[in-house]
PDB file of N, CA and C in Angstrom:
ATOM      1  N   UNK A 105      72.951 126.807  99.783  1.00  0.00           N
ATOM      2  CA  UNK A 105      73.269 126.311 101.110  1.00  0.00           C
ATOM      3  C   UNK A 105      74.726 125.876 101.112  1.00  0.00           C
ATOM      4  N   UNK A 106      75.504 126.400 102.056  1.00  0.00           N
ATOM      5  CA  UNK A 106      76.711 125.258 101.896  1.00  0.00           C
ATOM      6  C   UNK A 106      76.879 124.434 102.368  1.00  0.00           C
ATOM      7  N   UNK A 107      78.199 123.783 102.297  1.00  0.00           N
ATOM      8  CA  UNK A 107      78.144 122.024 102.403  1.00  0.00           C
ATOM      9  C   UNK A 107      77.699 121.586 103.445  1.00  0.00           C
ATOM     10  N   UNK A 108      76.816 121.128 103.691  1.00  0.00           N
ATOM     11  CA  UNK A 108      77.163 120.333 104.954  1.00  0.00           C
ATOM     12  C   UNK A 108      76.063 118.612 104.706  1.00  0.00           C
ATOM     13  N   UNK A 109      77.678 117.935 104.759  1.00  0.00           N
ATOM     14  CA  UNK A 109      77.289 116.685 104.292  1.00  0.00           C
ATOM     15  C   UNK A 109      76.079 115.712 105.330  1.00  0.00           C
ATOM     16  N   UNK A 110      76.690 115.834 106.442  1.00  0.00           N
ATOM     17  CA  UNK A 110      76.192 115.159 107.797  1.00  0.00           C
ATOM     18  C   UNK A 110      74.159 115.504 108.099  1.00  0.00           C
ATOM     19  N   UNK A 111      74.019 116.588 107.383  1.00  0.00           N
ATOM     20  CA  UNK A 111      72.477 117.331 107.372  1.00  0.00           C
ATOM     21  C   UNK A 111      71.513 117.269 106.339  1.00  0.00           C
ATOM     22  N   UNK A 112      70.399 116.332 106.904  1.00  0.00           N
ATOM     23  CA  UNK A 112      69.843 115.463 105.670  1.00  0.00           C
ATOM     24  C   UNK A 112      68.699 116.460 105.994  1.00  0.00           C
ATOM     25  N   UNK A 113      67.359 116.199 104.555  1.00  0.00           N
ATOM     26  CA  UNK A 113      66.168 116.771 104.774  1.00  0.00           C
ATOM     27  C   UNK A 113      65.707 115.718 103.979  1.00  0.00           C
ATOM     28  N   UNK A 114      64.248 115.113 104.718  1.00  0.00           N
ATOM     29  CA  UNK A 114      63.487 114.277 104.127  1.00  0.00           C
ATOM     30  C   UNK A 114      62.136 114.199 104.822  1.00  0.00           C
ATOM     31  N   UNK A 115      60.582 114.498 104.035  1.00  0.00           N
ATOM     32  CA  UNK A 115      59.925 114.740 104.524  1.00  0.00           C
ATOM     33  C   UNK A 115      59.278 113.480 105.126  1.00  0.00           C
ATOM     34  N   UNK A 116      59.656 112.655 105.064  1.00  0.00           N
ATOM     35  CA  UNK A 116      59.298 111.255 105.664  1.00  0.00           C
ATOM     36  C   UNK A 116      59.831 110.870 107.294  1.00  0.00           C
ATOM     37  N   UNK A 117      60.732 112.047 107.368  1.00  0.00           N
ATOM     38  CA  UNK A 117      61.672 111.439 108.248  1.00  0.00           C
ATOM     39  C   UNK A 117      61.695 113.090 109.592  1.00  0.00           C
ATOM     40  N   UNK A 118      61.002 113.002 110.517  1.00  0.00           N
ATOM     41  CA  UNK A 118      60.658 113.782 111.624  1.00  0.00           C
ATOM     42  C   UNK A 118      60.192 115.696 110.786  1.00  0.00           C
ATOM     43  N   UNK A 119      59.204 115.257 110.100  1.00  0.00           N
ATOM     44  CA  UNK A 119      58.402 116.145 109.483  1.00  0.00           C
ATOM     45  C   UNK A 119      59.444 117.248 108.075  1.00  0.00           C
ATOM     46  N   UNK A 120      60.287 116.531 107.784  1.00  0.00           N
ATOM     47  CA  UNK A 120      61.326 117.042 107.287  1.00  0.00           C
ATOM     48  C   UNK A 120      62.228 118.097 107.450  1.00  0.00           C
ATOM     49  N   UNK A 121      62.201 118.048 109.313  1.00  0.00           N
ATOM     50  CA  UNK A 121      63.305 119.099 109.440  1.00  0.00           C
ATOM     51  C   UNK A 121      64.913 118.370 109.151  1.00  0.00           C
ATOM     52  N   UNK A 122      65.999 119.519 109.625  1.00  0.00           N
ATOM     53  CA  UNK A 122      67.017 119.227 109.237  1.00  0.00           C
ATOM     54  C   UNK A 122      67.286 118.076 110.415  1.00  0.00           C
ATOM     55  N   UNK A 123      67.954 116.996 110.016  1.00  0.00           N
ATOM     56  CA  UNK A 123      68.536 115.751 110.578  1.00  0.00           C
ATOM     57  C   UNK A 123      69.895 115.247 110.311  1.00  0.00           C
ATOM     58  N   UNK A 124      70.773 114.704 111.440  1.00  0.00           N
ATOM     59  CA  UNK A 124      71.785 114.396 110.861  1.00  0.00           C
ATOM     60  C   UNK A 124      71.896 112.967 110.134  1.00  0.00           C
ATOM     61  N   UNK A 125      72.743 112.749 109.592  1.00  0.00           N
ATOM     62  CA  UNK A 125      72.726 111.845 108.473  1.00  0.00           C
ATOM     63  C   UNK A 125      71.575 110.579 108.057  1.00  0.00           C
ATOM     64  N   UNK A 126      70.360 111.528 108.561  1.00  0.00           N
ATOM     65  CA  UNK A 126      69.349 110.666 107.893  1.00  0.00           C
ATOM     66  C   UNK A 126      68.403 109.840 109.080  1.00  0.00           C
ATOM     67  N   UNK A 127      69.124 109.982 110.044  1.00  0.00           N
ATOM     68  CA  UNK A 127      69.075 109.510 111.777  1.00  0.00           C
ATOM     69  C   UNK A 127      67.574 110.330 112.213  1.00  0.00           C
ATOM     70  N   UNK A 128      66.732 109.757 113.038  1.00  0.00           N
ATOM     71  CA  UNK A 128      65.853 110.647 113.371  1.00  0.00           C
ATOM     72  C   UNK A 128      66.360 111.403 114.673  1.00  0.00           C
ATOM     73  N   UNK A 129      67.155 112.073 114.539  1.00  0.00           N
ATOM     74  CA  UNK A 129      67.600 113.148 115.829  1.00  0.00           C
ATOM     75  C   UNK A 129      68.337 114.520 115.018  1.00  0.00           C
ATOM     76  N   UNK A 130      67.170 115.292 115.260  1.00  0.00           N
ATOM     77  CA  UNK A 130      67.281 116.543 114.705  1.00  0.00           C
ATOM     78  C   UNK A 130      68.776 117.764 114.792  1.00  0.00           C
ATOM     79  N   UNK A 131      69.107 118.559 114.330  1.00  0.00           N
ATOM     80  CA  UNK A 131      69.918 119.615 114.368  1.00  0.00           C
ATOM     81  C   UNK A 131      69.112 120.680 115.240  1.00  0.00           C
ATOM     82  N   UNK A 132      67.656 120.228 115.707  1.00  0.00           N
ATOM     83  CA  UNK A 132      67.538 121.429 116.940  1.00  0.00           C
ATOM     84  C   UNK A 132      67.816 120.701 118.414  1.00  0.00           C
ATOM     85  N   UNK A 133      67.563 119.255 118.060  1.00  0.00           N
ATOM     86  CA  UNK A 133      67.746 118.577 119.297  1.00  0.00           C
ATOM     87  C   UNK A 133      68.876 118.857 120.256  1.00  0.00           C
ATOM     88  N   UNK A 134      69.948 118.341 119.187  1.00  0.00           N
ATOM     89  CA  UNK A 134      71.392 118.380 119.579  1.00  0.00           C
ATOM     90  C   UNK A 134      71.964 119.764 120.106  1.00  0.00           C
ATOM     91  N   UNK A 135      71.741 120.836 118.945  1.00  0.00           N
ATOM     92  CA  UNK A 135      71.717 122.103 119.376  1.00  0.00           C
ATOM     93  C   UNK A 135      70.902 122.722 120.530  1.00  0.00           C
ATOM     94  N   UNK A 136      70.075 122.415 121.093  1.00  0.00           N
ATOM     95  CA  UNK A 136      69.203 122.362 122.417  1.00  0.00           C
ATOM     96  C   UNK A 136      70.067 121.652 123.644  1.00  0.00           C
ATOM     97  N   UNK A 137      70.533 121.059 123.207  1.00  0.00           N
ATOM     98  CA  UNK A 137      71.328 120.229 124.430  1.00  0.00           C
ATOM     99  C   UNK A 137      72.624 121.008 124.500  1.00  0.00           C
ATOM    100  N   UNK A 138      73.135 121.050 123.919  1.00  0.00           N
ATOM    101  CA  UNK A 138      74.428 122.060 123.652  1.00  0.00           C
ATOM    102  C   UNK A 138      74.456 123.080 124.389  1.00  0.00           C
ATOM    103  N   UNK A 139      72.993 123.942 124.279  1.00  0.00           N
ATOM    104  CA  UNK A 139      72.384 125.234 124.612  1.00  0.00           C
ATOM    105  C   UNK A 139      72.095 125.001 126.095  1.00  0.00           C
ATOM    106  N   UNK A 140      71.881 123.722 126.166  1.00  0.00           N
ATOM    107  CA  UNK A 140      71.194 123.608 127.679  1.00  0.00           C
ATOM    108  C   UNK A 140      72.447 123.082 129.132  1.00  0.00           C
ATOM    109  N   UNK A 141      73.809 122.977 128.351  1.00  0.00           N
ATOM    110  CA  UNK A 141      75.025 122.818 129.008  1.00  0.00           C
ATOM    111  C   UNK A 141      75.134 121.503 129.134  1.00  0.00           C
ATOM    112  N   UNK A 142      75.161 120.611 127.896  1.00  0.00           N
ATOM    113  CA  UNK A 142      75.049 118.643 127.508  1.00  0.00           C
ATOM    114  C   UNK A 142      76.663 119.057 127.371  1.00  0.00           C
ATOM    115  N   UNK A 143      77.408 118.060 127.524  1.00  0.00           N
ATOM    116  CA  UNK A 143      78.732 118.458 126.554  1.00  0.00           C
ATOM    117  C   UNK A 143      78.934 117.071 125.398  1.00  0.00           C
ATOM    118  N   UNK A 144      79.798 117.324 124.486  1.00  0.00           N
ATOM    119  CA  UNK A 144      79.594 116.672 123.336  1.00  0.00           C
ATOM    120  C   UNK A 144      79.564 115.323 123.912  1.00  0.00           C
ATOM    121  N   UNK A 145      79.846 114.859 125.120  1.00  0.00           N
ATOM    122  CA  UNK A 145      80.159 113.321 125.331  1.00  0.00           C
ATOM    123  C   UNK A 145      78.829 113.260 125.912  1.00  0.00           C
ATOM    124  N   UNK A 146      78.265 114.004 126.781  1.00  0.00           N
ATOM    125  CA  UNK A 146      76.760 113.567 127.548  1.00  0.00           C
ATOM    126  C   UNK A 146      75.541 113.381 125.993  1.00  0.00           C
ATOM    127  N   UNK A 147      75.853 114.234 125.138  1.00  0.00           N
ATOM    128  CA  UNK A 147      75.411 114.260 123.688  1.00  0.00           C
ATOM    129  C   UNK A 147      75.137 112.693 123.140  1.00  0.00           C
ATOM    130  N   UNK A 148      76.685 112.428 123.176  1.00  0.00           N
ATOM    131  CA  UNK A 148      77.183 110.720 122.510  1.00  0.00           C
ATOM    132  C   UNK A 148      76.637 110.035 123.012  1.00  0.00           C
ATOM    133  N   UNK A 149      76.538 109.582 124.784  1.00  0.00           N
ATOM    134  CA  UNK A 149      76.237 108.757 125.621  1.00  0.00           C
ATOM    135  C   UNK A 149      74.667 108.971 125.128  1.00  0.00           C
ATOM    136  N   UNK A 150      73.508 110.145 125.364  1.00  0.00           N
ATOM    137  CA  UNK A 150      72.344 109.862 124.841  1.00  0.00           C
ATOM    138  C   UNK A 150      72.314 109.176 123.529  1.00  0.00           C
ATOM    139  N   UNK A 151      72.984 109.132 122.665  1.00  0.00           N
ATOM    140  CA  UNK A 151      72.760 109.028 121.401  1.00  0.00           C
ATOM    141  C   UNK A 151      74.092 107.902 120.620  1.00  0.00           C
ATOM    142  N   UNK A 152      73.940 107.226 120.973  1.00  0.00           N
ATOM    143  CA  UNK A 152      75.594 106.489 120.339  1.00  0.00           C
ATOM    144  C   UNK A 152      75.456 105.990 119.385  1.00  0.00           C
ATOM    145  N   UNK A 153      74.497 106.355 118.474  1.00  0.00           N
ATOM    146  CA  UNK A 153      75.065 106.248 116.676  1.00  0.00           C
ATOM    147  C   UNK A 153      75.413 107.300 116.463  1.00  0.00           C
ATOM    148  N   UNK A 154      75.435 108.862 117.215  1.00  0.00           N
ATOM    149  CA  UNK A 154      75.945 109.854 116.589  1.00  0.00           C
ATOM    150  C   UNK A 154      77.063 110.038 116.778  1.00  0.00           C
ATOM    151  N   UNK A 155      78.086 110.604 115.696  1.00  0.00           N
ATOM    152  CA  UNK A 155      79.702 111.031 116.148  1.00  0.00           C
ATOM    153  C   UNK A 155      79.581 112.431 116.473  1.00  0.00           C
ATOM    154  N   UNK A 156      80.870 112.693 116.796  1.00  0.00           N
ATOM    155  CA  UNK A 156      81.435 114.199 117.488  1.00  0.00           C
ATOM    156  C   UNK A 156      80.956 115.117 115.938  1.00  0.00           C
ATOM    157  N   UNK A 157      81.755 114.716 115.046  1.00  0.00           N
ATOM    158  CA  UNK A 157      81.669 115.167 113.970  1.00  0.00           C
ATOM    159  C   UNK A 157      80.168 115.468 113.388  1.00  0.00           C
ATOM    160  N   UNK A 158      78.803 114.916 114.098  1.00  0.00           N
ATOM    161  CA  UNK A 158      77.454 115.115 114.234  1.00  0.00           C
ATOM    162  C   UNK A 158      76.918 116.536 114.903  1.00  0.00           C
ATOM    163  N   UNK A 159      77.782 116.428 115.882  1.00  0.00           N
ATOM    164  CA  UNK A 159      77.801 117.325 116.998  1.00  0.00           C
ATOM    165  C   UNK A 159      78.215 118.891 116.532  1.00  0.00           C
ATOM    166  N   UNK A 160      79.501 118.297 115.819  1.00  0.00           N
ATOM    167  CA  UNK A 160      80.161 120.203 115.132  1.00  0.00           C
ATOM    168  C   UNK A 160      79.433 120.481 114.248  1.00  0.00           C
ATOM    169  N   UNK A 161      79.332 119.436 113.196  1.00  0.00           N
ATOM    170  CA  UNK A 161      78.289 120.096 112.049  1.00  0.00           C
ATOM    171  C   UNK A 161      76.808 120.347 112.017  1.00  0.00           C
ATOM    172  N   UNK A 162      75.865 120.092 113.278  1.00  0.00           N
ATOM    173  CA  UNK A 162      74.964 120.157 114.110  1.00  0.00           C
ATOM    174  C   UNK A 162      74.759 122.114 114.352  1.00  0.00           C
ATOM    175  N   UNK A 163      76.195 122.457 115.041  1.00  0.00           N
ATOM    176  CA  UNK A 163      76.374 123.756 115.330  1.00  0.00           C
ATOM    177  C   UNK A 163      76.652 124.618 114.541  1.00  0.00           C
ATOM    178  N   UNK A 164      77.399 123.816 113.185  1.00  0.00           N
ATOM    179  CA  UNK A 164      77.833 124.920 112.018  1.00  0.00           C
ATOM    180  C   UNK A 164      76.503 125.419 111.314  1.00  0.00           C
ATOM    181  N   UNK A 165      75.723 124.410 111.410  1.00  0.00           N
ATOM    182  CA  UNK A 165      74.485 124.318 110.095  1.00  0.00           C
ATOM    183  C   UNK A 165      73.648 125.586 111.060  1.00  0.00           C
ATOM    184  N   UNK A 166      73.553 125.214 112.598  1.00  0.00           N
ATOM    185  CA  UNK A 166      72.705 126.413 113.384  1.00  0.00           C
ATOM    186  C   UNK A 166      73.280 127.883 113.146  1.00  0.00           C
ATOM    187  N   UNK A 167      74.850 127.597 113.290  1.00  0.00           N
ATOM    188  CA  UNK A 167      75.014 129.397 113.194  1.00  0.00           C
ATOM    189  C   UNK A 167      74.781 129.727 111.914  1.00  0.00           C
ATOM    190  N   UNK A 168      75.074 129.074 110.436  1.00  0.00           N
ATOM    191  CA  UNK A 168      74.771 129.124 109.210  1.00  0.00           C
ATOM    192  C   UNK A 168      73.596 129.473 109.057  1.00  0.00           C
ATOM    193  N   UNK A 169      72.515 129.055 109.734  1.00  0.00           N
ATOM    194  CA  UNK A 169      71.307 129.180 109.599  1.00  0.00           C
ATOM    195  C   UNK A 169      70.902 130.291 110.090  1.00  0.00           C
ATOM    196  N   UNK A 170      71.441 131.294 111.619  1.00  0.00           N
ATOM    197  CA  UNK A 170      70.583 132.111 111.882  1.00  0.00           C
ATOM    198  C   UNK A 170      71.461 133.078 111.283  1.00  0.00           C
ATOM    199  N   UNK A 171      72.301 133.098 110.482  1.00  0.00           N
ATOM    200  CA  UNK A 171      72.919 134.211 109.482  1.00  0.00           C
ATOM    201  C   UNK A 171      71.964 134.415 108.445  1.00  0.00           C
ATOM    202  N   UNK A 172      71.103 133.555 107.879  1.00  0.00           N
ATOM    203  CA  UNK A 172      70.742 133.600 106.563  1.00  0.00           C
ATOM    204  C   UNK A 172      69.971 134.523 106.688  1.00  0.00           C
ATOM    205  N   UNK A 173      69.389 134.997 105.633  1.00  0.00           N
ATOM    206  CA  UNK A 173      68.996 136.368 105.588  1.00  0.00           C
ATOM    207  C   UNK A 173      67.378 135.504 103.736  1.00  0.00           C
ATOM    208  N   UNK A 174      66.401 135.353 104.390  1.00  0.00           N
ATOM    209  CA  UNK A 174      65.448 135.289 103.312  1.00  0.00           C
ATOM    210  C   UNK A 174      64.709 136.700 102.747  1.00  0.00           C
ATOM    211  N   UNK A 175      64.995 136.742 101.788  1.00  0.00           N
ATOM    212  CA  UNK A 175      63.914 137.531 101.008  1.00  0.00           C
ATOM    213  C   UNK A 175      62.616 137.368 100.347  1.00  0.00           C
ATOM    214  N   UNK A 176      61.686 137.909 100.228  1.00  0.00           N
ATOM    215  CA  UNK A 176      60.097 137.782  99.567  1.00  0.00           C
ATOM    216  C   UNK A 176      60.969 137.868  98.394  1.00  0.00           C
ATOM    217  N   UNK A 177      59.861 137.070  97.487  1.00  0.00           N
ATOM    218  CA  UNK A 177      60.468 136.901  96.176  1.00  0.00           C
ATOM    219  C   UNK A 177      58.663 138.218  95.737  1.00  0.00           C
ATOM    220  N   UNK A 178      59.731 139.068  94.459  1.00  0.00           N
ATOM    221  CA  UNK A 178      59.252 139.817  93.977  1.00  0.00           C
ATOM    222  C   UNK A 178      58.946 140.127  92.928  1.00  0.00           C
ATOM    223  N   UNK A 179      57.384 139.988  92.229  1.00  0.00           N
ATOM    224  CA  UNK A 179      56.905 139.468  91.105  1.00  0.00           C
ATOM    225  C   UNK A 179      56.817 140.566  90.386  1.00  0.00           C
ATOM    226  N   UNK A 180      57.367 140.440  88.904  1.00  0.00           N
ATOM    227  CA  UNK A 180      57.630 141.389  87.796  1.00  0.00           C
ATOM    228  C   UNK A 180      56.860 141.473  86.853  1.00  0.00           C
TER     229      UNK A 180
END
């Protein structure tokens, strides 16, 4: 995976999807709002423990994500 510091996983914490820094407000949430025409400040105002910097790395981790490419693992 690469870096991304701001994107926690913990199964204790909103069924262990990806979250930003540990916060219960997901990387689909934010990215949903984004998607749905929020702009990063209507984002903040819902949410004001999150920073901007929540917000970009929110979007990096989504496009990162629908690049990835999984394979079946194949038993020898």
């Amino acid at each position: 995976m690469k870096n991304f510091d701001r994107i926690t996983f913990n199964p204790a914490v909103m069924g262990g999807k990806p979250c930003l820094r540990g916060l219960r407000v997901t990387v689909g949430t934010v990215v949903g709002l984004i998607a749905s025409g929020y702009t990063f400040a209507d984002v903040l105002d819902l949410y004001p423990y999150l920073e901007a910097d929540d917000i970009t790395e929110a979007l990096r981790y989504a496009a990162w994500r629908s690049e990835e490419v999984e394979l079946p693992l194949v038993a020898a």
